[in-house]
């Protein structure tokens, strides 16, 4: 990757780290509210905001995959390297924890907080959309994997991809706002036509703007970001839904604006040993292992409805998940993945 590419990614690592910690906060506060019977609206509100870290990830993923691919289309074996790298990126870190949780939930279902476990073995093993994965957080990987695969069309024909994208967008809008087909089941059709794909598309659109060096006035974009963020927070606080999926769409647009401002006007080179960079680099690993860790940590503490003690537990969860996630990252994302890349010549 050239230095020209690198300068756009450092600040985004910081954002990735914060987004991962948002998801940890979401799941941890949700569990604390459930286990410790906490009945404070602002605690539930803060916890609920954390889930939007996933929306940021989807926009960022669409941007990064499109932006980095732009510099690789003309390189030898570009398509093969793209497919192998994306597969390694998803599966090498997922398989150890994903298969472990599948084994545990299949043989010891009482370990799950869910009232019943109705998961697909095919999805749990491959992340192909055939139902719910045994390991709940893996649902996002199903969307990531589908977008990575569909985006590979750009290595065959960019014109084909552009036409496909238009048709895909129309089908998604028709399915959700005209025929209004609703289903939570993670089948291929429902994943393919999910509104979450709009966030990947936003990221792709952003990559085009950045690559073509389209510059909007930073004061205008910054003001728009602040106003839109405040507007979104007010709507969320009062639980106002303007239209289907509106809260996620607003977060997606906010993410689009934040990334645009950052990569266009603020591109510092950051030290790899910066703690926020370390968390950012380990984002995927933190996301993968945090759920069972937070459950284990919470169960080690006595039940309490004290806000101070519950936020202490949250702090402990964040610290331990960050440290454990970084160790997991060094083992599976750095060492083992690099071994595979060298063996496969990518």
PDB file of C-alpha atoms in Angstrom, residues 68-312:
ATOM      1  CA  UNK A  68      -8.081   0.399  -1.270  1.00  0.00           C
ATOM      2  CA  UNK A  69      -9.266  -1.694  -4.236  1.00  0.00           C
ATOM      3  CA  UNK A  70      -8.964   1.349  -6.516  1.00  0.00           C
ATOM      4  CA  UNK A  71      -5.169   1.104  -6.246  1.00  0.00           C
ATOM      5  CA  UNK A  72      -5.057  -2.641  -6.963  1.00  0.00           C
ATOM      6  CA  UNK A  73      -7.177  -3.248 -10.066  1.00  0.00           C
ATOM      7  CA  UNK A  74      -4.214  -3.208 -12.450  1.00  0.00           C
ATOM      8  CA  UNK A  75      -1.900  -5.269 -10.293  1.00  0.00           C
ATOM      9  CA  UNK A  76      -1.111  -8.923 -11.213  1.00  0.00           C
ATOM     10  CA  UNK A  77      -3.672 -11.472  -9.979  1.00  0.00           C
ATOM     11  CA  UNK A  78      -5.740  -8.659  -8.468  1.00  0.00           C
ATOM     12  CA  UNK A  79      -9.019 -10.604  -8.381  1.00  0.00           C
ATOM     13  CA  UNK A  80      -7.463 -13.717  -6.830  1.00  0.00           C
ATOM     14  CA  UNK A  81      -5.660 -11.663  -4.192  1.00  0.00           C
ATOM     15  CA  UNK A  82      -8.817  -9.708  -3.388  1.00  0.00           C
ATOM     16  CA  UNK A  83     -10.904 -12.850  -2.829  1.00  0.00           C
ATOM     17  CA  UNK A  84      -8.246 -14.603  -0.743  1.00  0.00           C
ATOM     18  CA  UNK A  85      -7.479 -11.522   1.364  1.00  0.00           C
ATOM     19  CA  UNK A  86     -11.154 -10.860   2.082  1.00  0.00           C
ATOM     20  CA  UNK A  87     -11.752 -14.514   2.994  1.00  0.00           C
ATOM     21  CA  UNK A  88      -8.734 -14.585   5.302  1.00  0.00           C
ATOM     22  CA  UNK A  89      -9.763 -11.289   6.857  1.00  0.00           C
ATOM     23  CA  UNK A  90     -13.199 -12.616   7.765  1.00  0.00           C
ATOM     24  CA  UNK A  91     -12.572 -16.280   8.575  1.00  0.00           C
ATOM     25  CA  UNK A  92      -9.178 -16.508  10.301  1.00  0.00           C
ATOM     26  CA  UNK A  93     -10.220 -14.441  13.337  1.00  0.00           C
ATOM     27  CA  UNK A  94     -13.830 -15.698  13.268  1.00  0.00           C
ATOM     28  CA  UNK A  95     -13.321 -19.461  13.177  1.00  0.00           C
ATOM     29  CA  UNK A  96     -11.680 -19.939  16.622  1.00  0.00           C
ATOM     30  CA  UNK A  97     -14.296 -18.010  18.606  1.00  0.00           C
ATOM     31  CA  UNK A  98     -17.209 -18.719  16.255  1.00  0.00           C
ATOM     32  CA  UNK A  99     -16.699 -22.478  16.264  1.00  0.00           C
ATOM     33  CA  UNK A 100     -16.070 -22.502  20.016  1.00  0.00           C
ATOM     34  CA  UNK A 101     -19.360 -20.717  20.698  1.00  0.00           C
ATOM     35  CA  UNK A 102     -21.157 -23.045  18.262  1.00  0.00           C
ATOM     36  CA  UNK A 103     -19.831 -26.064  20.154  1.00  0.00           C
ATOM     37  CA  UNK A 104     -20.785 -24.605  23.542  1.00  0.00           C
ATOM     38  CA  UNK A 105     -24.292 -23.494  22.543  1.00  0.00           C
ATOM     39  CA  UNK A 106     -24.979 -26.747  20.702  1.00  0.00           C
ATOM     40  CA  UNK A 107     -23.918 -28.883  23.673  1.00  0.00           C
ATOM     41  CA  UNK A 108     -24.639 -26.568  26.603  1.00  0.00           C
ATOM     42  CA  UNK A 109     -27.572 -24.339  25.538  1.00  0.00           C
ATOM     43  CA  UNK A 110     -28.050 -23.191  29.143  1.00  0.00           C
ATOM     44  CA  UNK A 111     -24.948 -21.009  28.689  1.00  0.00           C
ATOM     45  CA  UNK A 112     -26.903 -18.707  26.398  1.00  0.00           C
ATOM     46  CA  UNK A 113     -29.015 -15.852  27.718  1.00  0.00           C
ATOM     47  CA  UNK A 114     -31.538 -16.473  24.940  1.00  0.00           C
ATOM     48  CA  UNK A 115     -34.742 -18.257  25.897  1.00  0.00           C
ATOM     49  CA  UNK A 116     -34.139 -20.631  23.011  1.00  0.00           C
ATOM     50  CA  UNK A 117     -31.375 -21.265  20.524  1.00  0.00           C
ATOM     51  CA  UNK A 118     -32.550 -21.590  16.936  1.00  0.00           C
ATOM     52  CA  UNK A 119     -29.439 -21.299  14.816  1.00  0.00           C
ATOM     53  CA  UNK A 120     -28.222 -22.574  11.476  1.00  0.00           C
ATOM     54  CA  UNK A 121     -25.196 -24.848  11.465  1.00  0.00           C
ATOM     55  CA  UNK A 122     -24.438 -23.821   7.873  1.00  0.00           C
ATOM     56  CA  UNK A 123     -24.421 -20.129   8.769  1.00  0.00           C
ATOM     57  CA  UNK A 124     -22.457 -20.727  11.970  1.00  0.00           C
ATOM     58  CA  UNK A 125     -19.776 -22.662  10.093  1.00  0.00           C
ATOM     59  CA  UNK A 126     -19.579 -20.633   6.868  1.00  0.00           C
ATOM     60  CA  UNK A 127     -21.314 -17.265   7.537  1.00  0.00           C
ATOM     61  CA  UNK A 128     -23.447 -17.914   4.462  1.00  0.00           C
ATOM     62  CA  UNK A 129     -26.988 -16.530   4.953  1.00  0.00           C
ATOM     63  CA  UNK A 130     -29.150 -19.517   5.829  1.00  0.00           C
ATOM     64  CA  UNK A 131     -30.431 -18.464   9.253  1.00  0.00           C
ATOM     65  CA  UNK A 132     -29.018 -17.142  12.505  1.00  0.00           C
ATOM     66  CA  UNK A 133     -25.420 -17.897  13.521  1.00  0.00           C
ATOM     67  CA  UNK A 134     -24.942 -19.600  16.882  1.00  0.00           C
ATOM     68  CA  UNK A 135     -22.643 -16.769  17.938  1.00  0.00           C
ATOM     69  CA  UNK A 136     -24.949 -13.745  17.873  1.00  0.00           C
ATOM     70  CA  UNK A 137     -22.437 -11.000  17.033  1.00  0.00           C
ATOM     71  CA  UNK A 138     -21.516 -12.857  13.832  1.00  0.00           C
ATOM     72  CA  UNK A 139     -24.670 -11.542  12.118  1.00  0.00           C
ATOM     73  CA  UNK A 140     -22.708  -8.491  10.968  1.00  0.00           C
ATOM     74  CA  UNK A 141     -20.107 -10.725   9.304  1.00  0.00           C
ATOM     75  CA  UNK A 142     -22.822 -12.184   7.079  1.00  0.00           C
ATOM     76  CA  UNK A 143     -23.422  -8.695   5.656  1.00  0.00           C
ATOM     77  CA  UNK A 144     -19.700  -7.945   5.386  1.00  0.00           C
ATOM     78  CA  UNK A 145     -19.046 -11.192   3.540  1.00  0.00           C
ATOM     79  CA  UNK A 146     -21.911 -10.619   1.099  1.00  0.00           C
ATOM     80  CA  UNK A 147     -20.784  -7.090   0.277  1.00  0.00           C
ATOM     81  CA  UNK A 148     -17.167  -8.199  -0.196  1.00  0.00           C
ATOM     82  CA  UNK A 149     -18.285 -10.933  -2.571  1.00  0.00           C
ATOM     83  CA  UNK A 150     -20.634  -8.697  -4.578  1.00  0.00           C
ATOM     84  CA  UNK A 151     -18.052  -5.913  -4.756  1.00  0.00           C
ATOM     85  CA  UNK A 152     -15.652  -8.364  -6.408  1.00  0.00           C
ATOM     86  CA  UNK A 153     -17.659  -7.657  -9.588  1.00  0.00           C
ATOM     87  CA  UNK A 154     -15.602  -4.476  -9.910  1.00  0.00           C
ATOM     88  CA  UNK A 155     -12.539  -6.604 -10.660  1.00  0.00           C
ATOM     89  CA  UNK A 156     -14.428  -8.136 -13.593  1.00  0.00           C
ATOM     90  CA  UNK A 157     -16.191  -5.033 -14.910  1.00  0.00           C
ATOM     91  CA  UNK A 158     -16.725  -1.677 -13.223  1.00  0.00           C
ATOM     92  CA  UNK A 159     -19.582  -0.936 -15.623  1.00  0.00           C
ATOM     93  CA  UNK A 160     -21.246  -4.213 -14.635  1.00  0.00           C
ATOM     94  CA  UNK A 161     -20.834  -3.292 -10.976  1.00  0.00           C
ATOM     95  CA  UNK A 162     -22.380   0.165 -11.473  1.00  0.00           C
ATOM     96  CA  UNK A 163     -25.440  -1.266 -13.216  1.00  0.00           C
ATOM     97  CA  UNK A 164     -25.730  -3.994 -10.610  1.00  0.00           C
ATOM     98  CA  UNK A 165     -25.511  -1.385  -7.825  1.00  0.00           C
ATOM     99  CA  UNK A 166     -28.369   0.638  -9.310  1.00  0.00           C
ATOM    100  CA  UNK A 167     -30.574  -2.451  -9.676  1.00  0.00           C
ATOM    101  CA  UNK A 168     -29.639  -3.619  -6.171  1.00  0.00           C
ATOM    102  CA  UNK A 169     -30.554  -0.223  -4.710  1.00  0.00           C
ATOM    103  CA  UNK A 170     -33.931  -0.226  -6.475  1.00  0.00           C
ATOM    104  CA  UNK A 171     -34.713  -3.749  -5.237  1.00  0.00           C
ATOM    105  CA  UNK A 172     -33.823  -2.814  -1.658  1.00  0.00           C
ATOM    106  CA  UNK A 173     -36.018   0.295  -1.704  1.00  0.00           C
ATOM    107  CA  UNK A 174     -38.888  -1.574  -3.356  1.00  0.00           C
ATOM    108  CA  UNK A 175     -38.682  -4.459  -0.909  1.00  0.00           C
ATOM    109  CA  UNK A 176     -38.658  -2.215   2.163  1.00  0.00           C
ATOM    110  CA  UNK A 177     -40.786   0.797   1.255  1.00  0.00           C
ATOM    111  CA  UNK A 178     -43.200  -0.390  -1.420  1.00  0.00           C
ATOM    112  CA  UNK A 179     -43.927  -4.092  -0.938  1.00  0.00           C
ATOM    113  CA  UNK A 180     -42.618  -3.818   2.663  1.00  0.00           C
ATOM    114  CA  UNK A 181     -41.491  -7.408   3.057  1.00  0.00           C
ATOM    115  CA  UNK A 182     -40.338  -7.797   6.655  1.00  0.00           C
ATOM    116  CA  UNK A 183     -38.375 -10.713   8.055  1.00  0.00           C
ATOM    117  CA  UNK A 184     -35.611 -11.011  10.620  1.00  0.00           C
ATOM    118  CA  UNK A 185     -34.473 -14.396   9.338  1.00  0.00           C
ATOM    119  CA  UNK A 186     -30.976 -14.248   7.843  1.00  0.00           C
ATOM    120  CA  UNK A 187     -31.832 -15.916   4.523  1.00  0.00           C
ATOM    121  CA  UNK A 188     -29.979 -14.898   1.385  1.00  0.00           C
ATOM    122  CA  UNK A 189     -32.916 -12.884   0.083  1.00  0.00           C
ATOM    123  CA  UNK A 190     -33.427 -10.984   3.314  1.00  0.00           C
ATOM    124  CA  UNK A 191     -29.738 -10.197   3.741  1.00  0.00           C
ATOM    125  CA  UNK A 192     -29.425  -9.187   0.082  1.00  0.00           C
ATOM    126  CA  UNK A 193     -32.452  -6.864   0.352  1.00  0.00           C
ATOM    127  CA  UNK A 194     -31.702  -5.510   3.823  1.00  0.00           C
ATOM    128  CA  UNK A 195     -31.546  -1.757   4.403  1.00  0.00           C
ATOM    129  CA  UNK A 196     -28.171  -2.260   6.084  1.00  0.00           C
ATOM    130  CA  UNK A 197     -26.705  -2.580   2.584  1.00  0.00           C
ATOM    131  CA  UNK A 198     -27.455   1.107   2.036  1.00  0.00           C
ATOM    132  CA  UNK A 199     -24.692   1.873   4.529  1.00  0.00           C
ATOM    133  CA  UNK A 200     -22.127  -0.069   2.500  1.00  0.00           C
ATOM    134  CA  UNK A 201     -23.339   1.854  -0.546  1.00  0.00           C
ATOM    135  CA  UNK A 202     -22.835   5.144   1.305  1.00  0.00           C
ATOM    136  CA  UNK A 203     -19.262   4.065   1.988  1.00  0.00           C
ATOM    137  CA  UNK A 204     -18.754   3.219  -1.678  1.00  0.00           C
ATOM    138  CA  UNK A 205     -20.113   6.625  -2.728  1.00  0.00           C
ATOM    139  CA  UNK A 206     -17.759   8.266  -0.261  1.00  0.00           C
ATOM    140  CA  UNK A 207     -14.778   6.440  -1.778  1.00  0.00           C
ATOM    141  CA  UNK A 208     -15.647   7.889  -5.196  1.00  0.00           C
ATOM    142  CA  UNK A 209     -15.721  11.410  -3.769  1.00  0.00           C
ATOM    143  CA  UNK A 210     -12.371  10.946  -2.035  1.00  0.00           C
ATOM    144  CA  UNK A 211     -10.685   9.299  -5.019  1.00  0.00           C
ATOM    145  CA  UNK A 212     -11.906  12.069  -7.328  1.00  0.00           C
ATOM    146  CA  UNK A 213     -10.774  14.659  -4.772  1.00  0.00           C
ATOM    147  CA  UNK A 214     -14.202  16.273  -4.520  1.00  0.00           C
ATOM    148  CA  UNK A 215     -13.906  18.991  -1.883  1.00  0.00           C
ATOM    149  CA  UNK A 216     -16.859  20.554  -0.188  1.00  0.00           C
ATOM    150  CA  UNK A 217     -16.394  23.515   2.157  1.00  0.00           C
ATOM    151  CA  UNK A 218     -15.265  22.011   5.462  1.00  0.00           C
ATOM    152  CA  UNK A 219     -17.189  24.583   7.501  1.00  0.00           C
ATOM    153  CA  UNK A 220     -20.383  23.611   5.702  1.00  0.00           C
ATOM    154  CA  UNK A 221     -19.788  19.871   6.073  1.00  0.00           C
ATOM    155  CA  UNK A 222     -18.711  20.270   9.709  1.00  0.00           C
ATOM    156  CA  UNK A 223     -21.795  22.309  10.552  1.00  0.00           C
ATOM    157  CA  UNK A 224     -23.985  19.795   8.739  1.00  0.00           C
ATOM    158  CA  UNK A 225     -22.398  16.981  10.735  1.00  0.00           C
ATOM    159  CA  UNK A 226     -22.977  18.722  14.087  1.00  0.00           C
ATOM    160  CA  UNK A 227     -26.562  19.704  13.282  1.00  0.00           C
ATOM    161  CA  UNK A 228     -27.385  16.259  11.926  1.00  0.00           C
ATOM    162  CA  UNK A 229     -25.818  14.562  14.946  1.00  0.00           C
ATOM    163  CA  UNK A 230     -27.776  16.687  17.424  1.00  0.00           C
ATOM    164  CA  UNK A 231     -30.950  16.125  15.426  1.00  0.00           C
ATOM    165  CA  UNK A 232     -30.369  12.358  15.465  1.00  0.00           C
ATOM    166  CA  UNK A 233     -29.707  12.343  19.221  1.00  0.00           C
ATOM    167  CA  UNK A 234     -32.915  14.262  19.947  1.00  0.00           C
ATOM    168  CA  UNK A 235     -34.942  11.869  17.795  1.00  0.00           C
ATOM    169  CA  UNK A 236     -33.339   8.894  19.520  1.00  0.00           C
ATOM    170  CA  UNK A 237     -33.798  10.295  23.020  1.00  0.00           C
ATOM    171  CA  UNK A 238     -37.504  10.828  22.448  1.00  0.00           C
ATOM    172  CA  UNK A 239     -37.771   7.582  20.447  1.00  0.00           C
ATOM    173  CA  UNK A 240     -39.104   9.318  17.328  1.00  0.00           C
ATOM    174  CA  UNK A 241     -38.982   7.197  14.164  1.00  0.00           C
ATOM    175  CA  UNK A 242     -39.554   9.345  11.073  1.00  0.00           C
ATOM    176  CA  UNK A 243     -39.596   6.388   8.702  1.00  0.00           C
ATOM    177  CA  UNK A 244     -38.479   2.787   8.600  1.00  0.00           C
ATOM    178  CA  UNK A 245     -34.796   2.386   9.524  1.00  0.00           C
ATOM    179  CA  UNK A 246     -34.497   6.193   9.892  1.00  0.00           C
ATOM    180  CA  UNK A 247     -32.266   6.079  12.979  1.00  0.00           C
ATOM    181  CA  UNK A 248     -29.769   3.799  11.220  1.00  0.00           C
ATOM    182  CA  UNK A 249     -29.887   5.896   8.043  1.00  0.00           C
ATOM    183  CA  UNK A 250     -29.152   9.054  10.037  1.00  0.00           C
ATOM    184  CA  UNK A 251     -26.193   7.373  11.751  1.00  0.00           C
ATOM    185  CA  UNK A 252     -24.995   6.204   8.339  1.00  0.00           C
ATOM    186  CA  UNK A 253     -25.144   9.756   6.977  1.00  0.00           C
ATOM    187  CA  UNK A 254     -23.367  11.087  10.075  1.00  0.00           C
ATOM    188  CA  UNK A 255     -20.675   8.440   9.588  1.00  0.00           C
ATOM    189  CA  UNK A 256     -20.373   9.442   5.925  1.00  0.00           C
ATOM    190  CA  UNK A 257     -19.851  13.108   6.886  1.00  0.00           C
ATOM    191  CA  UNK A 258     -17.395  12.320   9.687  1.00  0.00           C
ATOM    192  CA  UNK A 259     -15.241  10.094   7.493  1.00  0.00           C
ATOM    193  CA  UNK A 260     -15.354  12.627   4.646  1.00  0.00           C
ATOM    194  CA  UNK A 261     -14.189  15.481   6.887  1.00  0.00           C
ATOM    195  CA  UNK A 262     -11.457  13.361   8.433  1.00  0.00           C
ATOM    196  CA  UNK A 263      -9.904  11.939   5.276  1.00  0.00           C
ATOM    197  CA  UNK A 264     -10.227  15.200   3.360  1.00  0.00           C
ATOM    198  CA  UNK A 265      -9.058  17.733   5.932  1.00  0.00           C
ATOM    199  CA  UNK A 266      -7.489  15.851   8.828  1.00  0.00           C
ATOM    200  CA  UNK A 267      -4.958  13.121   8.011  1.00  0.00           C
ATOM    201  CA  UNK A 268      -2.294  12.936  10.726  1.00  0.00           C
ATOM    202  CA  UNK A 269       0.246  10.145  10.716  1.00  0.00           C
ATOM    203  CA  UNK A 270      -0.209   8.364  14.023  1.00  0.00           C
ATOM    204  CA  UNK A 271       2.221   6.253  16.026  1.00  0.00           C
ATOM    205  CA  UNK A 272       1.409   2.546  15.936  1.00  0.00           C
ATOM    206  CA  UNK A 273       1.985   2.438  19.705  1.00  0.00           C
ATOM    207  CA  UNK A 274      -0.669   5.054  20.318  1.00  0.00           C
ATOM    208  CA  UNK A 275      -3.174   3.293  22.579  1.00  0.00           C
ATOM    209  CA  UNK A 276      -6.088   4.384  20.397  1.00  0.00           C
ATOM    210  CA  UNK A 277      -4.314   3.062  17.316  1.00  0.00           C
ATOM    211  CA  UNK A 278      -3.719  -0.240  19.087  1.00  0.00           C
ATOM    212  CA  UNK A 279      -7.407  -0.508  19.948  1.00  0.00           C
ATOM    213  CA  UNK A 280      -8.287   0.508  16.392  1.00  0.00           C
ATOM    214  CA  UNK A 281      -6.033  -2.165  14.911  1.00  0.00           C
ATOM    215  CA  UNK A 282      -7.590  -4.768  17.191  1.00  0.00           C
ATOM    216  CA  UNK A 283     -11.173  -3.640  16.491  1.00  0.00           C
ATOM    217  CA  UNK A 284     -12.313  -6.824  14.758  1.00  0.00           C
ATOM    218  CA  UNK A 285     -10.826  -9.043  17.449  1.00  0.00           C
ATOM    219  CA  UNK A 286     -12.358  -6.942  20.237  1.00  0.00           C
ATOM    220  CA  UNK A 287     -15.719  -7.172  18.509  1.00  0.00           C
ATOM    221  CA  UNK A 288     -15.421 -10.937  18.112  1.00  0.00           C
ATOM    222  CA  UNK A 289     -14.487 -11.880  21.672  1.00  0.00           C
ATOM    223  CA  UNK A 290     -16.192  -9.214  23.783  1.00  0.00           C
ATOM    224  CA  UNK A 291     -19.596 -10.866  24.170  1.00  0.00           C
ATOM    225  CA  UNK A 292     -18.649 -13.993  26.149  1.00  0.00           C
ATOM    226  CA  UNK A 293     -16.031 -11.984  28.036  1.00  0.00           C
ATOM    227  CA  UNK A 294     -18.479  -9.336  29.221  1.00  0.00           C
ATOM    228  CA  UNK A 295     -20.931 -12.037  30.313  1.00  0.00           C
ATOM    229  CA  UNK A 296     -18.222 -13.843  32.299  1.00  0.00           C
ATOM    230  CA  UNK A 297     -17.007 -10.614  33.941  1.00  0.00           C
ATOM    231  CA  UNK A 298     -20.523  -9.481  34.868  1.00  0.00           C
ATOM    232  CA  UNK A 299     -21.284 -12.846  36.458  1.00  0.00           C
ATOM    233  CA  UNK A 300     -18.137 -12.600  38.579  1.00  0.00           C
ATOM    234  CA  UNK A 301     -19.486  -9.458  40.239  1.00  0.00           C
ATOM    235  CA  UNK A 302     -22.337  -9.584  42.771  1.00  0.00           C
ATOM    236  CA  UNK A 303     -25.668  -8.248  41.566  1.00  0.00           C
ATOM    237  CA  UNK A 304     -26.096  -4.557  42.401  1.00  0.00           C
ATOM    238  CA  UNK A 305     -28.223  -1.666  41.201  1.00  0.00           C
ATOM    239  CA  UNK A 306     -25.656   0.918  42.286  1.00  0.00           C
ATOM    240  CA  UNK A 307     -24.860   3.155  39.311  1.00  0.00           C
ATOM    241  CA  UNK A 308     -21.292   3.703  40.479  1.00  0.00           C
ATOM    242  CA  UNK A 309     -20.600  -0.022  40.801  1.00  0.00           C
ATOM    243  CA  UNK A 310     -22.259  -0.812  37.491  1.00  0.00           C
ATOM    244  CA  UNK A 311     -20.187   1.775  35.665  1.00  0.00           C
ATOM    245  CA  UNK A 312     -17.126   0.344  37.444  1.00  0.00           C
TER     246      UNK A 312
END
